[in-house]
PDB file of C-alpha atoms in Angstrom:
ATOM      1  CA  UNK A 636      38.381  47.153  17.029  1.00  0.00           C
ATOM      2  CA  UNK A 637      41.562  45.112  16.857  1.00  0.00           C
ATOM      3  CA  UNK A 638      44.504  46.958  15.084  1.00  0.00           C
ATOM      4  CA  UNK A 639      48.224  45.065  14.592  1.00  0.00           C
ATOM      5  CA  UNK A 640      51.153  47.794  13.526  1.00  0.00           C
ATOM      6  CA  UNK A 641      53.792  47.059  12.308  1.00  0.00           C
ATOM      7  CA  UNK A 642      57.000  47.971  10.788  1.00  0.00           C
ATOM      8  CA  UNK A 643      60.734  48.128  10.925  1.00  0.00           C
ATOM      9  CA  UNK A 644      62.502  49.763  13.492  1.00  0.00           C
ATOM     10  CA  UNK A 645      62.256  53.950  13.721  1.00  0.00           C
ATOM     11  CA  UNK A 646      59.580  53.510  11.299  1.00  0.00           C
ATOM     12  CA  UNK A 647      56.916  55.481  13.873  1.00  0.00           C
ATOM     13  CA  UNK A 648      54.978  52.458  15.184  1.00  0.00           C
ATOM     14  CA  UNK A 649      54.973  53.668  18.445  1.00  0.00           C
ATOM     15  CA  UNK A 650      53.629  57.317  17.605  1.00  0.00           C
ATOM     16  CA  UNK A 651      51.139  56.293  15.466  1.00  0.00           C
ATOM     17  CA  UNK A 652      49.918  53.627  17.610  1.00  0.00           C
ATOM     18  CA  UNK A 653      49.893  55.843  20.446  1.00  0.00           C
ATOM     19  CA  UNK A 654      47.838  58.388  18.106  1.00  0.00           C
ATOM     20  CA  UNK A 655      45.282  55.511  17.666  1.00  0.00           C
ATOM     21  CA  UNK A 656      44.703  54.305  20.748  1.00  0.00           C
ATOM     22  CA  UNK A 657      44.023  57.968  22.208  1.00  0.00           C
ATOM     23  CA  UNK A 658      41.514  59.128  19.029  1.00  0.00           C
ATOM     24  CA  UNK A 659      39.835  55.522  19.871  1.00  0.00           C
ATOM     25  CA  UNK A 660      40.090  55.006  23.475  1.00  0.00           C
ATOM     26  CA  UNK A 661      41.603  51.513  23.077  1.00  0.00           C
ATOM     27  CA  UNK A 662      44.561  49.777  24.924  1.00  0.00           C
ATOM     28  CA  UNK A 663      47.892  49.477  23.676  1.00  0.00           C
ATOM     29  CA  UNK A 664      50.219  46.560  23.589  1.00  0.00           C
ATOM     30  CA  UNK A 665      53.827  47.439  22.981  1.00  0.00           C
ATOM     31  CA  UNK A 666      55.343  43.947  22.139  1.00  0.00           C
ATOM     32  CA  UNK A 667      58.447  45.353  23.301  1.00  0.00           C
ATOM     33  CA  UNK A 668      57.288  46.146  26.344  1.00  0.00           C
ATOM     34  CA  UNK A 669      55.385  42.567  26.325  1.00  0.00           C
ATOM     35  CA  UNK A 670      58.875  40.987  26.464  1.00  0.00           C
ATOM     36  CA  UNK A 671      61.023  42.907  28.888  1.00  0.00           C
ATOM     37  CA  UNK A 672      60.527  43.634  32.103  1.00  0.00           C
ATOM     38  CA  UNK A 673      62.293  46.940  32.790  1.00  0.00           C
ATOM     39  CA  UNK A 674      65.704  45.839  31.614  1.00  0.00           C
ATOM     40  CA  UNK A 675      65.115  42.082  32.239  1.00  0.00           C
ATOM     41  CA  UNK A 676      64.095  40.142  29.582  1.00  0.00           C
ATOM     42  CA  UNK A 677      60.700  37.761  30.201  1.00  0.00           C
ATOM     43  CA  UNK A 678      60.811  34.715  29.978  1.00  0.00           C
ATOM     44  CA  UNK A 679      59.147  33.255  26.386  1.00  0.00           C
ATOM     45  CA  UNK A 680      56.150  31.412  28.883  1.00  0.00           C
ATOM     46  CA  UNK A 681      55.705  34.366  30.522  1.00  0.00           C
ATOM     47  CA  UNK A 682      55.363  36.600  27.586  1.00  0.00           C
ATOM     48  CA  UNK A 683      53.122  34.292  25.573  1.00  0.00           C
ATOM     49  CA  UNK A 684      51.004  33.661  28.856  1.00  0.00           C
ATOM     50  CA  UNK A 685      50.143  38.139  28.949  1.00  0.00           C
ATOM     51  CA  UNK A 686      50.174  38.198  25.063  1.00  0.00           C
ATOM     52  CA  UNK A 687      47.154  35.941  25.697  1.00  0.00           C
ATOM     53  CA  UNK A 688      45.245  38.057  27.664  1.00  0.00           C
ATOM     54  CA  UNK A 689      45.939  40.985  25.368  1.00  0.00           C
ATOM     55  CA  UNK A 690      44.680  39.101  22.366  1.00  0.00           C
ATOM     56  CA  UNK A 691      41.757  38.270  24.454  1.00  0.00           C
ATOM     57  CA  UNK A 692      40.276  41.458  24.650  1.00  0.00           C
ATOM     58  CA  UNK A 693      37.407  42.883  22.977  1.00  0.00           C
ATOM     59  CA  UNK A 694      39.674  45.766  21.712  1.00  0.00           C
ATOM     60  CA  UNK A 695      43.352  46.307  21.647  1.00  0.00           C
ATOM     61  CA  UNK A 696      45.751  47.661  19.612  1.00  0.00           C
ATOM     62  CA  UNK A 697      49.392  45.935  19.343  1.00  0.00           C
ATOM     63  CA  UNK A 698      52.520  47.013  17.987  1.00  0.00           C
ATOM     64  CA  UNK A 699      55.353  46.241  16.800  1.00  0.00           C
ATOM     65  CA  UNK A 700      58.587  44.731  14.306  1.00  0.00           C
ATOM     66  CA  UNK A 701      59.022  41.240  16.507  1.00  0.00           C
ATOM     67  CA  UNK A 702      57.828  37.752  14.474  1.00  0.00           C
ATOM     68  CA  UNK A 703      57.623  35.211  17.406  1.00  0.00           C
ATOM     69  CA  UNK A 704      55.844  32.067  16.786  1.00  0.00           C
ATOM     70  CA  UNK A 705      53.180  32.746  19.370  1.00  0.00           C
ATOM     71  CA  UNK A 706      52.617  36.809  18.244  1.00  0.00           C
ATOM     72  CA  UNK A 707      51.680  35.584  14.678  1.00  0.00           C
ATOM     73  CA  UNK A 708      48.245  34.273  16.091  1.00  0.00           C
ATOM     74  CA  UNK A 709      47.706  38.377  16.324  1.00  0.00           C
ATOM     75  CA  UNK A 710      47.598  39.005  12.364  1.00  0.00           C
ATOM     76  CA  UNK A 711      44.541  36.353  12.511  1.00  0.00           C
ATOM     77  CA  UNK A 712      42.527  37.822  15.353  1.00  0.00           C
ATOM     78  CA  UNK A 713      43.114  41.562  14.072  1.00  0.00           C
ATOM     79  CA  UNK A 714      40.541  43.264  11.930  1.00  0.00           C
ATOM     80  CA  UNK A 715      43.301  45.009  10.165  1.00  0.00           C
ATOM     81  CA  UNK A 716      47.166  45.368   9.962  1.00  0.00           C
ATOM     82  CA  UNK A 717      48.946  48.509   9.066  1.00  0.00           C
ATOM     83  CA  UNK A 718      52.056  48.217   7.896  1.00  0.00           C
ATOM     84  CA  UNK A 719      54.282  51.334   7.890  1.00  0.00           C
ATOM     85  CA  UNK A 720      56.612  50.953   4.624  1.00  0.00           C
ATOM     86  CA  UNK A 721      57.777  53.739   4.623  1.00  0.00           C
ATOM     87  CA  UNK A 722      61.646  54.528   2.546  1.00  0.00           C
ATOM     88  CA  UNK A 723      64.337  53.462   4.423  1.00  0.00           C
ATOM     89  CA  UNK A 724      66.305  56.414   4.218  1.00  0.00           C
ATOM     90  CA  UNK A 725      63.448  58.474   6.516  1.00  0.00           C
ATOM     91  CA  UNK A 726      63.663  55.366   8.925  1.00  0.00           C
ATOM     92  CA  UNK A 727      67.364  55.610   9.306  1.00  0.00           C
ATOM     93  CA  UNK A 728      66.628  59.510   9.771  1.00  0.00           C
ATOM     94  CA  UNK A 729      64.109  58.762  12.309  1.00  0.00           C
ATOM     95  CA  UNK A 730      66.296  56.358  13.911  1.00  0.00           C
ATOM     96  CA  UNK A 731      68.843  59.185  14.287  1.00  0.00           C
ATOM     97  CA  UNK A 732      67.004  61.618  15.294  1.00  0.00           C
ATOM     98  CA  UNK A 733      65.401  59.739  18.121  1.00  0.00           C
ATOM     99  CA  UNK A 734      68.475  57.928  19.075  1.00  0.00           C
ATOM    100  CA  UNK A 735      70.004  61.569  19.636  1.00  0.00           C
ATOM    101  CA  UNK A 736      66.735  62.763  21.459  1.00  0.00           C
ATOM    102  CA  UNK A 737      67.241  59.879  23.993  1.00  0.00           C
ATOM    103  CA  UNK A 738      70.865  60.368  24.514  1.00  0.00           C
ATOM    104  CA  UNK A 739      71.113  64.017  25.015  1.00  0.00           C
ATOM    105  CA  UNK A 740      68.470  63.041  27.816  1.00  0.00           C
ATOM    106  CA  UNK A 741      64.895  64.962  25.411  1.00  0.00           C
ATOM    107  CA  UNK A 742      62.849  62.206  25.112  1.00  0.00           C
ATOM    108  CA  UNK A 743      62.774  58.657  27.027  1.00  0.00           C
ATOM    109  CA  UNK A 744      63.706  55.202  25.782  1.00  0.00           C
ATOM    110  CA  UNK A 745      63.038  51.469  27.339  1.00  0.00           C
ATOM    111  CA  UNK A 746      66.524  51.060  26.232  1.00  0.00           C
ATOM    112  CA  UNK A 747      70.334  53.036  26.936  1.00  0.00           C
ATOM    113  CA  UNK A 748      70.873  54.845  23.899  1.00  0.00           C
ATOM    114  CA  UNK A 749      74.483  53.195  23.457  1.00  0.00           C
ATOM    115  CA  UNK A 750      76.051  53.418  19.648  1.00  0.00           C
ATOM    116  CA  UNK A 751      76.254  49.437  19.865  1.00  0.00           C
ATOM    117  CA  UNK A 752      71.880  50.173  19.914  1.00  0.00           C
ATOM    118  CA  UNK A 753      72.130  52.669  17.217  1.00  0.00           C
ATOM    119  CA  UNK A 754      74.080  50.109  14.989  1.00  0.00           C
ATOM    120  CA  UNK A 755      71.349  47.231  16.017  1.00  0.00           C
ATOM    121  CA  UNK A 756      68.721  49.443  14.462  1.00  0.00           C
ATOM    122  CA  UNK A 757      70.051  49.484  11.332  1.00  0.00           C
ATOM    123  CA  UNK A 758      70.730  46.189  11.154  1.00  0.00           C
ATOM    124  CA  UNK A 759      67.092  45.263  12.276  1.00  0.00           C
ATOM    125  CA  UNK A 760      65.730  47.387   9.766  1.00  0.00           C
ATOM    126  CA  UNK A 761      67.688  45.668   6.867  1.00  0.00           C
ATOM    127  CA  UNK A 762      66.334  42.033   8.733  1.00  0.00           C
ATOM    128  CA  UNK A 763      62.363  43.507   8.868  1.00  0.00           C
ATOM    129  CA  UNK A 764      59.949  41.080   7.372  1.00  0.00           C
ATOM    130  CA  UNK A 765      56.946  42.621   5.655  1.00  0.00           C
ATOM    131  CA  UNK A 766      55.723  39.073   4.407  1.00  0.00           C
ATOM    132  CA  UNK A 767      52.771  39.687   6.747  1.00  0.00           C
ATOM    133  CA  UNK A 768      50.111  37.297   6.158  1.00  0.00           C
ATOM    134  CA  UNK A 769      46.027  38.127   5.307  1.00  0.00           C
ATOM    135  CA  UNK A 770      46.499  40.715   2.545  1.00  0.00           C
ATOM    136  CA  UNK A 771      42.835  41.505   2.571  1.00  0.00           C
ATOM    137  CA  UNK A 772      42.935  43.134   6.017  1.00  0.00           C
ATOM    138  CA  UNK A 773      46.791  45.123   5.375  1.00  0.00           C
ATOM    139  CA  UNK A 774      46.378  48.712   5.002  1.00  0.00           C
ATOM    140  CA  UNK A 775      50.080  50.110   3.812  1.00  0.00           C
ATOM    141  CA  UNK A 776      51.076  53.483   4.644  1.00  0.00           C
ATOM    142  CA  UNK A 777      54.167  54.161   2.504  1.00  0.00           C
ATOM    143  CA  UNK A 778      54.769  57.765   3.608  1.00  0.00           C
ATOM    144  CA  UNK A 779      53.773  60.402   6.429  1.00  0.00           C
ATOM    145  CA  UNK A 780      50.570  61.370   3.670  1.00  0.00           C
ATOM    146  CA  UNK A 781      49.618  58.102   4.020  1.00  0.00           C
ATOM    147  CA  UNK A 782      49.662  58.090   7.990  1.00  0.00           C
ATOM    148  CA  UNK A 783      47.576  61.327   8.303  1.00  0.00           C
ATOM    149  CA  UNK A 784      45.364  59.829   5.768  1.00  0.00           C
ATOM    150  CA  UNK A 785      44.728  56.916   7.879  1.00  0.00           C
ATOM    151  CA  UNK A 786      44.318  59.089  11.046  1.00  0.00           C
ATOM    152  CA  UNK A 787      41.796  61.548   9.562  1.00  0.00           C
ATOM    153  CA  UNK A 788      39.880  58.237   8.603  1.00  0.00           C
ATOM    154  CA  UNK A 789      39.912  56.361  11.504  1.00  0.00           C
TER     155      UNK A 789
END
């Protein structure tokens, strides 16, 4: 199975993605992750070169907000695309909440949990594109029913 998640920043692509790959014993891509290297950023070769390999797979899962060139070839290999749409005013709670988590040193980030990062999030949410092409494979998850839903059925 090939599953592409994504959404807009603090929208809980990570968790749920994380939630699939253990209930199906698949690999997970972070597309994040794909494009740093600790706190280094890779280089766009580099990246596209792993994302590659990923997509090659018999079975991975991928997620994530980011709409390179070369990570759109993922919405035609996958079998289906969730899309977490959930209202922005739980993201920005979400964003909060973790962004407080990570600073006050309870849960772990890629990232330093700087106010200049909490300010970035909001602005990437308002700059999220959910004009994600192949309709017939989206499945949209517009609240946390939704995402349990989707779990129970997977």
């Amino acid at each position: 199975m090939k599953l592409y998640i994504s959404g807009a920043p603090g929208s809980g692509k990570s968790t749920l993605a994380r939630q699939c790959a253990e209930k199906l014993n698949i690999p997970l891509t972070s597309l994040d992750q794909l494009l740093w290297s600790g706190e280094e950023r890779r280089d766009e070769g580099e990246a596209e070169l792993i994302f590659k390999k990923v997509l090659a797979q018999e079975n991975w899962i991928i997620e994530g907000a980011q709409r390179r060139e070369f990570f759109e070839s993922a919405f035609f290999c996958a079998d289906k695309i969730i899309i977490l749409a959930f209202p922005k005013r739980l993201i920005f709670f979400q964003i909060i909440s973790r962004w407080l988590k990570q600073r006050f040193n309870f849960e772990t980030s890629s990232y330093l949990p700087t106010f200049r990062m909490l300010r970035l999030m909001f602005v990437w949410v308002g700059r999220y594109r959910q004009d994600i092409p192949f309709p017939e494979k989206q499945i949209i998850l517009k609240n946390r029913k939704d995402k349990h839903e989707f779990l129970k059925e997977l």
